[in-house]
Amino acid sequence: MMLRIVTLLIDLLLLAQLALAGKTHEFNFTTGWVARNPDGVKERKMIGFNGEWPIPEIHINKGDRLIVRLTNGFDDLPTSLHFHGFFHRQADENMNQMDGPPMVTQCPIMPGDTYVYNFTVVNQVGTYWIHSHSGAQYTDGMRTALIVHDEDEPFEYDEEKVIQIGDHYHKPYYEIMDEFLSRYNPTGAEPIPQNILFNNTVNASLSFKPDTVYLLRFINVGNFISQYLYMEDHDFTIVEVDGIYTRPNTTSLLYLAPGQRMSVLVRSHSHANKNYALMQIMDETMLDAVPPNLILNRTNHIIYNEDAPRASEYYIDSFSAVTNDFFLTPLAGKELLSDYDYQISLDVKMDNLGDGKNYAFFNNITYVAPKVPTLITALSAPEKLAKNPAIYGENVNAFVLEHGEVIEVVVNNYDDGRHPFHLHGHNFQIVQKSDAFDEDDAEPVPYNEMAPLMPYPDIPMQRDTVVLEPNGHIVLRFVADNPGIWFFHCHVDWHLEQGLAAVFVEAPLLLREKEVLSQSFKDVCSTGNYTLSGNAAGHDDDWLNLAGLPRQPKPLPDGFTLKGYIAFAVSCIVGIWGILTIVQYGLSESLQNDLDMYQNLKKLLDDTSGER
Ligand SMILES: *[C@@H]1O[C@H](CO)[C@@H](O)[C@H](O)[C@H]1NC(C)=O
Ligand SMILES: *[C@@H]1O[C@H](CO)[C@@H](O)[C@H](O)[C@H]1NC(C)=O
Ligand SMILES: *[C@@H]1O[C@H](CO)[C@@H](O)[C@H](O)[C@H]1NC(C)=O
Ligand SMILES: *[C@@H]1O[C@H](CO)[C@@H](O)[C@H](O)[C@H]1NC(C)=O
Ligand SMILES: *[C@@H]1O[C@H](CO)[C@@H](O)[C@H](O)[C@H]1NC(C)=O
Ligand SMILES: *[C@@H]1O[C@H](CO)[C@@H](O)[C@H](O)[C@H]1NC(C)=O
Ligand SMILES: *[C@@H]1O[C@H](CO)[C@@H](O)[C@H](O)[C@H]1NC(C)=O
Ligand SMILES: *[C@@H]1O[C@H](CO)[C@@H](O)[C@H](O)[C@H]1NC(C)=O
Ligand SMILES: [Cu+2]
């Protein structure tokens, strides 16, 4: 007995010490629109905090507490904030409610209301970022870097620079979304950005001193397009990827998809009197069509000597030397999780539903937010039902994970687009990662457990965002050691809006023991009229009654394919306007790639239907 009390006291002392060790960083942020001209081409409104944009970077140390009071300063939009890459796992309690995605782990923050994000960063270091998880708000600037410094960094450098890269649109996200998720865009062609930014500007320069080692932390904070990065006459030594230290790997060419981070060491030249180019180039294969006026690359400037001319753009022959993250090795050397206890297999498809809009699917289900945040459902359900996927609603793609299981997630791409998949609350081992199958008429190549395409790595790479290649597959493994409701989704924000998401309900019974909802959480739900108890359809009398559950639209009628739909839409117009010849000409071209055709079709439909 005595001994137990003594150990308990020692534990308490240790806990108190831990709590004292960290500093608290407090921020009060109010969202709002601010006029800016990031690319020098067009002034537009961006989403800033406290009237400021770009939003200042946040730097903290391992073990510190972060308190962000996020006030919704919009007139008419809900909001929320995600701490990308954080596990929210604390020694004594769970902090799933700090993760950010609305209707998954919290209620949306309504205009005028404030939600308090408050958690310590335990055992995580490196390069992270924060961004809105509502609508596509981060596309419009509601994002910034969050760096967790580590006293025991396993590499040395003289200076650090954080660089956010991303795509940039001239219209606000909600206007783009209306046009994108519309029956007038039946192929689901993604909105084409007008530009790419380098740390929220263009033609940027970084000053370099001779004989200096720089740590450059790159973060792709964009919505859609991945980017290549390379520097004239300098190499990059990769040392960290998504918060995971890696064995140093030297390369000349990086690739970052939205959500991904890479930190590299760059040693500057000794006798440098000239300046060099740091290039960023769009992965144009992600675009359905490349408009002639689109600038696919940007030259940024490494300045050794202010008096010397700036470098002009620097060409490379091909992108084939790009670092493949599958072959990187985490420094910690965690071995392959041998075999799995539970396998989740997800087939990615894009297709139209009966409303003519183009959606994205996992296993034929497109994510439709429930009426009650999934975390609330997990915490409020009768204990015997908390593990029943039915109560979470069929349109959230809920998978219930048992505590301690090795989970294998197989994602097969039946689409010819690239999709960077991001898992909240964990990082995962990349066990398989196929190449792209993107030649004309390529067939999807799903994962075949009996004949994997590559040898399983002994020490697989770990990260939190990984690119699924066109028609290819990825296989990921992680241990379900972090009770919570964790979103798994494509980080192309347009694709998330199309429904490319699933929800992992991890160890709900343990979660209920360790997650205590804050007053702020409850207040925000109350302002939005969200219940604190209920299944996905809002019922807490009969938990298996899902009447009124938000569901995906009905499929297109049988035999109604995309082509059929377009032909149908077109023939209606033809009937009305008798412009058969123009339309036939249009149809004889490849529909998929003919933007003009779409513009015309859209205009015709706009003109003929009074609905819009
Ligand atoms: C942030 O807001 C809280 C609550 O309104 C207030 O107590 C605190 O002083 C504010 N902090 C800063 C840094 O403005
Ligand atoms: C960036 O550089 C390009 C090419 O030199 C130039 O046309 C453009 O005006 C510059 N934009 C800004 C905002 O400096
Ligand atoms: C943040 O959380 C800590 C630990 O639960 C608590 O002591 C503190 O009062 C909280 N701060 C705010 C502003 O909610
Ligand atoms: C990038 O932008 C942030 C925020 O405006 C700024 O604090 C930082 O110094 C910039 N980084 C570089 C490398 O210029
Ligand atoms: C950059 O893009 C332009 C077209 O937008 C192209 O003419 C030029 O060759 C590209 N430069 C590099 C370095 O790829
Ligand atoms: C560096 O990465 C490449 C693939 O991008 C891989 O082939 C090589 O083995 C790696 N080298 C080391 C030392 O990790
Ligand atoms: C999706 O629907 C198709 C066609 O109805 C069917 O063949 C396929 O098995 C379904 N896939 C899954 C994973 O349910
Ligand atoms: C919540 O309900 C109240 C009373 O019915 C209503 O006045 C308010 O507009 C509702 N709020 C929201 C966000 O729907
Ligand atoms: Cu995607």
PDB file of C-alpha atoms and ligand atoms in Angstrom, residues 110 526-529, ligand 8:
ATOM      1  CA  MET A 110     -20.484  30.352 -35.928  1.00  0.00           C
ATOM      2  CA  SER A 526     -24.998  25.551 -28.482  1.00  0.00           C
ATOM      3  CA  THR A 527     -24.576  28.702 -30.602  1.00  0.00           C
ATOM      4  CA  GLY A 528     -24.884  26.564 -33.716  1.00  0.00           C
ATOM      5  CA  ASN A 529     -27.895  24.673 -32.280  1.00  0.00           C
TER       6      ASN A 529
HETATM    7  C1  LIG B   8     -30.518  28.584 -33.312  1.00  0.00           C
HETATM    8  O1  LIG B   8     -31.848  28.585 -32.892  1.00  0.00           O
HETATM    9  C2  LIG B   8     -32.320  29.893 -32.532  1.00  0.00           C
HETATM   10  C3  LIG B   8     -33.704  29.741 -31.944  1.00  0.00           C
HETATM   11  O2  LIG B   8     -34.480  28.905 -32.726  1.00  0.00           O
HETATM   12  C4  LIG B   8     -32.278  30.772 -33.775  1.00  0.00           C
HETATM   13  O3  LIG B   8     -32.705  32.077 -33.433  1.00  0.00           O
HETATM   14  C5  LIG B   8     -30.876  30.830 -34.312  1.00  0.00           C
HETATM   15  O4  LIG B   8     -30.849  31.556 -35.521  1.00  0.00           O
HETATM   16  C6  LIG B   8     -30.339  29.426 -34.560  1.00  0.00           C
HETATM   17  N1  LIG B   8     -28.935  29.529 -34.900  1.00  0.00           N
HETATM   18  C7  LIG B   8     -28.405  28.913 -35.946  1.00  0.00           C
HETATM   19  C8  LIG B   8     -26.940  29.104 -36.169  1.00  0.00           C
HETATM   20  O5  LIG B   8     -29.045  28.211 -36.688  1.00  0.00           O
END
